[in-house]
Tab-separated table of C-alpha atoms in Angstrom:
chain	number	residue	atom	x	y	z
C	1	GLY	CA	14.504	-6.030	-11.617
C	2	ALA	CA	11.247	-7.925	-11.225
C	3	VAL	CA	9.729	-7.833	-7.803
C	4	VAL	CA	6.825	-10.176	-8.457
C	5	SER	CA	6.871	-13.341	-10.537
C	6	GLN	CA	3.629	-14.793	-11.796
C	7	HIS	CA	3.315	-18.173	-13.484
C	8	PRO	CA	2.127	-19.238	-15.950
C	9	SER	CA	1.876	-16.200	-18.186
C	10	TRP	CA	-0.852	-17.858	-20.204
C	11	VAL	CA	-2.854	-21.066	-19.951
C	12	ILE	CA	-5.563	-22.751	-21.973
C	13	CYS	CA	-7.732	-25.321	-20.283
C	14	LYS	CA	-10.872	-27.274	-20.964
C	15	SER	CA	-14.143	-26.455	-19.317
C	16	GLY	CA	-14.542	-28.288	-16.017
C	17	THR	CA	-10.869	-28.542	-15.190
C	18	SER	CA	-8.989	-26.570	-12.540
C	19	VAL	CA	-6.102	-24.211	-13.084
C	20	LYS	CA	-3.524	-23.011	-10.562
C	21	ILE	CA	-1.754	-19.683	-10.878
C	22	GLU	CA	1.304	-18.895	-8.788
C	23	CYS	CA	2.458	-15.542	-7.514
C	24	ARG	CA	5.893	-15.194	-5.970
C	25	SER	CA	7.409	-12.233	-4.206
C	26	LEU	CA	11.039	-12.236	-5.255
C	27	ASP	CA	12.697	-9.509	-3.252
C	28	PHE	CA	11.019	-9.626	0.128
C	29	GLN	CA	8.611	-11.482	2.313
C	30	ALA	CA	5.014	-10.629	1.642
C	31	THR	CA	2.498	-11.315	4.369
C	32	THR	CA	-0.219	-9.973	2.128
C	33	MET	CA	-0.794	-10.397	-1.583
C	34	PHE	CA	-3.687	-9.323	-3.745
C	35	TRP	CA	-5.406	-10.959	-6.689
C	36	TYR	CA	-7.010	-8.878	-9.407
C	37	ARG	CA	-9.031	-9.784	-12.446
C	38	GLN	CA	-9.088	-7.759	-15.626
C	39	PHE	CA	-11.677	-8.254	-18.331
C	40	PRO	CA	-10.760	-7.270	-21.892
C	41	LYS	CA	-10.435	-3.528	-22.276
C	42	GLN	CA	-11.588	-2.982	-18.720
C	43	SER	CA	-10.017	-2.007	-15.471
C	44	LEU	CA	-8.692	-4.189	-12.701
C	45	MET	CA	-11.075	-5.482	-10.109
C	46	LEU	CA	-9.806	-6.667	-6.751
C	47	MET	CA	-10.887	-10.249	-6.179
C	48	ALA	CA	-9.338	-11.077	-2.850
C	49	THR	CA	-6.651	-10.330	-0.332
C	50	SER	CA	-4.364	-13.251	0.398
C	51	ASN	CA	-3.011	-13.433	3.931
C	52	GLU	CA	-0.112	-15.684	4.867
C	53	GLY	CA	-1.185	-18.253	7.387
C	54	SER	CA	-4.860	-17.374	7.349
C	55	LYS	CA	-7.885	-17.401	5.113
C	56	ALA	CA	-8.144	-15.044	2.211
C	57	THR	CA	-10.530	-12.149	2.305
C	58	TYR	CA	-12.787	-12.060	-0.730
C	59	GLU	CA	-14.453	-9.051	-2.243
C	60	GLN	CA	-18.191	-8.939	-2.547
C	61	GLY	CA	-19.441	-11.018	-5.429
C	62	VAL	CA	-16.358	-13.210	-5.727
C	63	GLU	CA	-17.047	-16.905	-5.153
C	64	LYS	CA	-14.524	-18.183	-2.651
C	65	ASP	CA	-15.247	-21.806	-3.539
C	66	LYS	CA	-14.611	-21.006	-7.166
C	67	PHE	CA	-11.412	-19.072	-6.695
C	68	LEU	CA	-9.337	-20.840	-4.076
C	69	ILE	CA	-6.469	-18.877	-2.614
C	70	ASN	CA	-3.638	-20.395	-0.646
C	71	HIS	CA	-0.883	-18.269	0.861
C	72	ALA	CA	1.413	-21.081	1.901
C	73	SER	CA	4.533	-19.078	2.595
C	74	LEU	CA	5.754	-15.531	2.878
C	75	THR	CA	6.779	-15.551	-0.768
C	76	LEU	CA	4.087	-17.598	-2.478
C	77	SER	CA	0.373	-17.230	-3.024
C	78	THR	CA	-1.645	-19.383	-5.391
C	79	LEU	CA	-4.999	-18.836	-7.028
C	80	THR	CA	-6.830	-21.933	-8.222
C	81	VAL	CA	-9.751	-21.512	-10.562
C	82	THR	CA	-11.846	-24.593	-9.901
C	83	SER	CA	-14.156	-26.201	-12.428
C	84	ALA	CA	-13.324	-23.505	-14.915
C	85	HIS	CA	-15.909	-22.287	-17.395
C	86	PRO	CA	-15.542	-20.072	-20.448
C	87	GLU	CA	-16.800	-17.078	-18.478
C	88	ASP	CA	-13.765	-17.447	-16.210
C	89	SER	CA	-11.536	-16.576	-19.144
C	90	SER	CA	-9.755	-13.414	-18.141
C	91	PHE	CA	-6.459	-11.816	-17.238
C	92	TYR	CA	-5.502	-12.463	-13.618
C	93	ILE	CA	-2.880	-10.295	-11.944
C	94	CYS	CA	-1.344	-10.607	-8.506
C	95	SER	CA	0.317	-7.885	-6.510
C	96	VAL	CA	2.311	-7.552	-3.338
C	97	MET	CA	2.992	-4.806	-0.875
C	98	GLY	CA	6.193	-2.843	-0.981
C	99	GLU	CA	9.130	-4.128	0.974
C	100	HIS	CA	8.493	-1.910	3.953
C	101	SER	CA	5.040	-3.347	4.355
C	102	SER	CA	3.616	0.041	5.081
C	103	TYR	CA	0.804	1.890	3.479
C	104	ASN	CA	3.305	4.252	1.921
C	105	SER	CA	4.721	1.475	-0.205
C	106	PRO	CA	2.865	1.114	-3.480
C	107	LEU	CA	1.835	-2.256	-4.782
C	108	HIS	CA	4.056	-4.159	-7.174
C	109	PHE	CA	2.261	-6.184	-9.819
C	110	GLY	CA	3.071	-9.409	-11.555
C	111	ASN	CA	2.936	-9.694	-15.330
C	112	GLY	CA	-0.404	-11.417	-15.202
C	113	THR	CA	-1.819	-14.721	-16.398
C	114	ARG	CA	-4.066	-14.961	-19.435
C	115	LEU	CA	-6.565	-17.762	-18.814
C	116	THR	CA	-8.617	-19.107	-21.697
C	117	VAL	CA	-11.209	-21.761	-20.977
C	118	THR	CA	-12.461	-23.666	-24.005
B	1	ALA	CA	-17.562	5.441	-1.709
B	2	GLN	CA	-14.304	6.073	-3.427
B	3	SER	CA	-14.172	6.137	-7.188
B	4	VAL	CA	-11.780	7.011	-9.963
B	5	THR	CA	-12.744	8.432	-13.325
B	6	GLN	CA	-10.591	8.560	-16.388
B	7	PRO	CA	-12.725	10.465	-18.875
B	8	ASP	CA	-10.684	9.614	-21.948
B	9	ILE	CA	-10.866	6.007	-23.118
B	10	HIS	CA	-8.544	6.594	-26.057
B	11	ILE	CA	-6.022	9.308	-26.788
B	12	THR	CA	-3.881	9.655	-29.885
B	13	VAL	CA	-0.901	11.981	-30.048
B	14	SER	CA	1.978	12.456	-32.421
B	15	GLU	CA	5.445	11.516	-31.330
B	16	GLY	CA	7.136	14.519	-29.750
B	17	ALA	CA	3.872	16.151	-28.770
B	18	SER	CA	2.903	16.848	-25.198
B	19	LEU	CA	0.493	14.596	-23.330
B	20	GLU	CA	-2.000	14.994	-20.530
B	21	LEU	CA	-4.118	12.125	-19.234
B	22	ARG	CA	-6.946	13.064	-16.944
B	23	CYS	CA	-7.876	11.452	-13.666
B	24	ASN	CA	-10.543	12.525	-11.204
B	25	TYR	CA	-11.188	10.845	-7.916
B	26	SER	CA	-13.853	10.845	-5.291
B	27	TYR	CA	-12.684	10.441	-1.735
B	28	GLY	CA	-13.387	12.343	1.454
B	29	ALA	CA	-9.938	12.503	2.973
B	30	THR	CA	-6.520	12.893	1.386
B	31	PRO	CA	-6.088	9.922	-0.877
B	32	TYR	CA	-3.060	8.002	-1.947
B	33	LEU	CA	-2.884	8.396	-5.724
B	34	PHE	CA	-1.033	6.387	-8.323
B	35	TRP	CA	-0.474	6.144	-12.031
B	36	TYR	CA	0.381	2.772	-13.525
B	37	VAL	CA	1.185	1.820	-17.106
B	38	GLN	CA	0.334	-1.499	-18.708
B	39	SER	CA	1.787	-2.784	-21.964
B	40	PRO	CA	-0.262	-5.362	-23.889
B	41	GLY	CA	-0.386	-8.701	-22.097
B	42	GLN	CA	1.722	-7.398	-19.252
B	43	GLY	CA	1.251	-6.468	-15.631
B	44	LEU	CA	1.253	-2.955	-14.283
B	45	GLN	CA	4.295	-0.793	-13.761
B	46	LEU	CA	4.213	2.085	-11.306
B	47	LEU	CA	4.910	5.445	-12.930
B	48	LEU	CA	4.508	7.666	-9.903
B	49	LYS	CA	2.641	8.130	-6.659
B	50	TYR	CA	1.356	10.876	-4.406
B	51	PHE	CA	0.898	10.516	-0.681
B	52	SER	CA	1.513	13.999	0.699
B	53	GLY	CA	3.760	17.024	0.377
B	54	ASP	CA	4.658	18.607	-2.931
B	55	THR	CA	1.638	18.374	-5.195
B	56	LEU	CA	3.756	18.016	-8.327
B	57	VAL	CA	5.334	14.583	-8.393
B	58	GLN	CA	7.927	13.284	-10.767
B	59	GLY	CA	7.910	9.727	-11.995
B	60	ILE	CA	9.818	7.421	-14.246
B	61	LYS	CA	10.118	7.745	-18.015
B	62	GLY	CA	9.758	11.532	-17.889
B	63	PHE	CA	6.206	11.520	-16.530
B	64	GLU	CA	4.874	13.877	-13.898
B	65	ALA	CA	1.508	14.379	-12.245
B	66	GLU	CA	-0.080	17.171	-10.291
B	67	PHE	CA	-2.443	16.694	-7.385
B	68	LYS	CA	-5.135	19.361	-7.266
B	69	ARG	CA	-7.312	18.954	-4.244
B	70	SER	CA	-9.759	21.676	-5.301
B	71	GLN	CA	-10.447	19.823	-8.535
B	72	SER	CA	-10.105	16.293	-7.135
B	73	SER	CA	-7.720	15.608	-9.961
B	74	PHE	CA	-4.396	13.900	-10.489
B	75	ASN	CA	-3.563	14.388	-14.141
B	76	LEU	CA	-0.565	12.733	-15.743
B	77	ARG	CA	1.656	14.735	-18.074
B	78	LYS	CA	4.647	14.289	-20.296
B	79	PRO	CA	6.188	17.130	-22.321
B	80	SER	CA	7.288	15.015	-25.269
B	81	VAL	CA	5.820	11.606	-26.012
B	82	HIS	CA	7.895	8.762	-27.431
B	83	TRP	CA	6.524	5.923	-29.557
B	84	SER	CA	7.374	3.512	-26.735
B	85	ASP	CA	4.879	5.295	-24.493
B	86	ALA	CA	1.991	3.689	-26.358
B	87	ALA	CA	0.218	1.614	-23.706
B	88	GLU	CA	-2.719	1.628	-21.325
B	89	TYR	CA	-2.545	4.000	-18.392
B	90	PHE	CA	-4.416	3.485	-15.152
B	91	CYS	CA	-5.023	5.950	-12.377
B	92	ALA	CA	-5.678	4.448	-8.949
B	93	VAL	CA	-6.635	5.667	-5.519
B	94	ALA	CA	-6.071	3.931	-2.222
B	95	THR	CA	-7.787	4.693	1.008
B	96	SER	CA	-5.225	6.024	3.436
B	97	GLY	CA	-4.237	3.239	5.746
B	98	THR	CA	-5.285	0.380	3.479
B	99	TYR	CA	-4.068	-1.411	0.416
B	100	LYS	CA	-7.377	-1.498	-1.364
B	101	TYR	CA	-6.724	0.151	-4.675
B	102	ILE	CA	-9.544	1.387	-6.845
B	103	PHE	CA	-8.578	1.690	-10.469
B	104	GLY	CA	-9.961	3.887	-13.171
B	105	THR	CA	-11.104	2.318	-16.417
B	106	GLY	CA	-7.864	3.230	-18.119
B	107	THR	CA	-6.792	5.395	-21.041
B	108	ARG	CA	-5.294	3.752	-24.081
B	109	LEU	CA	-2.573	5.894	-25.606
B	110	LYS	CA	-1.680	5.630	-29.253
B	111	VAL	CA	1.395	7.410	-30.569
B	112	LEU	CA	1.673	8.373	-34.217
B	113	ALA	CA	5.072	8.384	-35.836
């Protein structure tokens, strides 16, 4: 069954508005979640690491004020795209660690969110 | 720096034919290696992983991959492809001891009936 639930699966918003994407770990508590971005026909790029109870760690080149991450509980992380612009249109995917929270547990990915900014 | 190369952007095979998707990595120590599959508009599903031990690993859906340290490769294989295997396949490497995955650019598989 699904390990990670991501919502919404697709969203269309107007330029200048903000959009929130939720990522839930269904089977186990996840102290760490990861947010990826995938451009059309390209690979996944890690945006940030979301840590429960602390600030997210952003990858180089990712605007932390643009992409707000909140890891409010052990099962929920949210990514908010603030003041969205057409260039933010992309496929956003979250992932969580395996249930044993060890490096030998591969990541489980959500089904992604297709964001289109008009 | 670590990197992953998938030389083939597109591959087309006939249903029932064998398949091999190539993956080469660059990493100094023993990496953690993964193959994921992505259907259109979907997230990624883990096919198989290699951490240590037997260099030939079996995965789901009849896939297998072989880790060859001398060639820095982790190629994915399937003896007989099914139409439902049409998807995008990503190879990924993780630094041992971290969760930072580096993905290849993907190989899009098309299966002819």
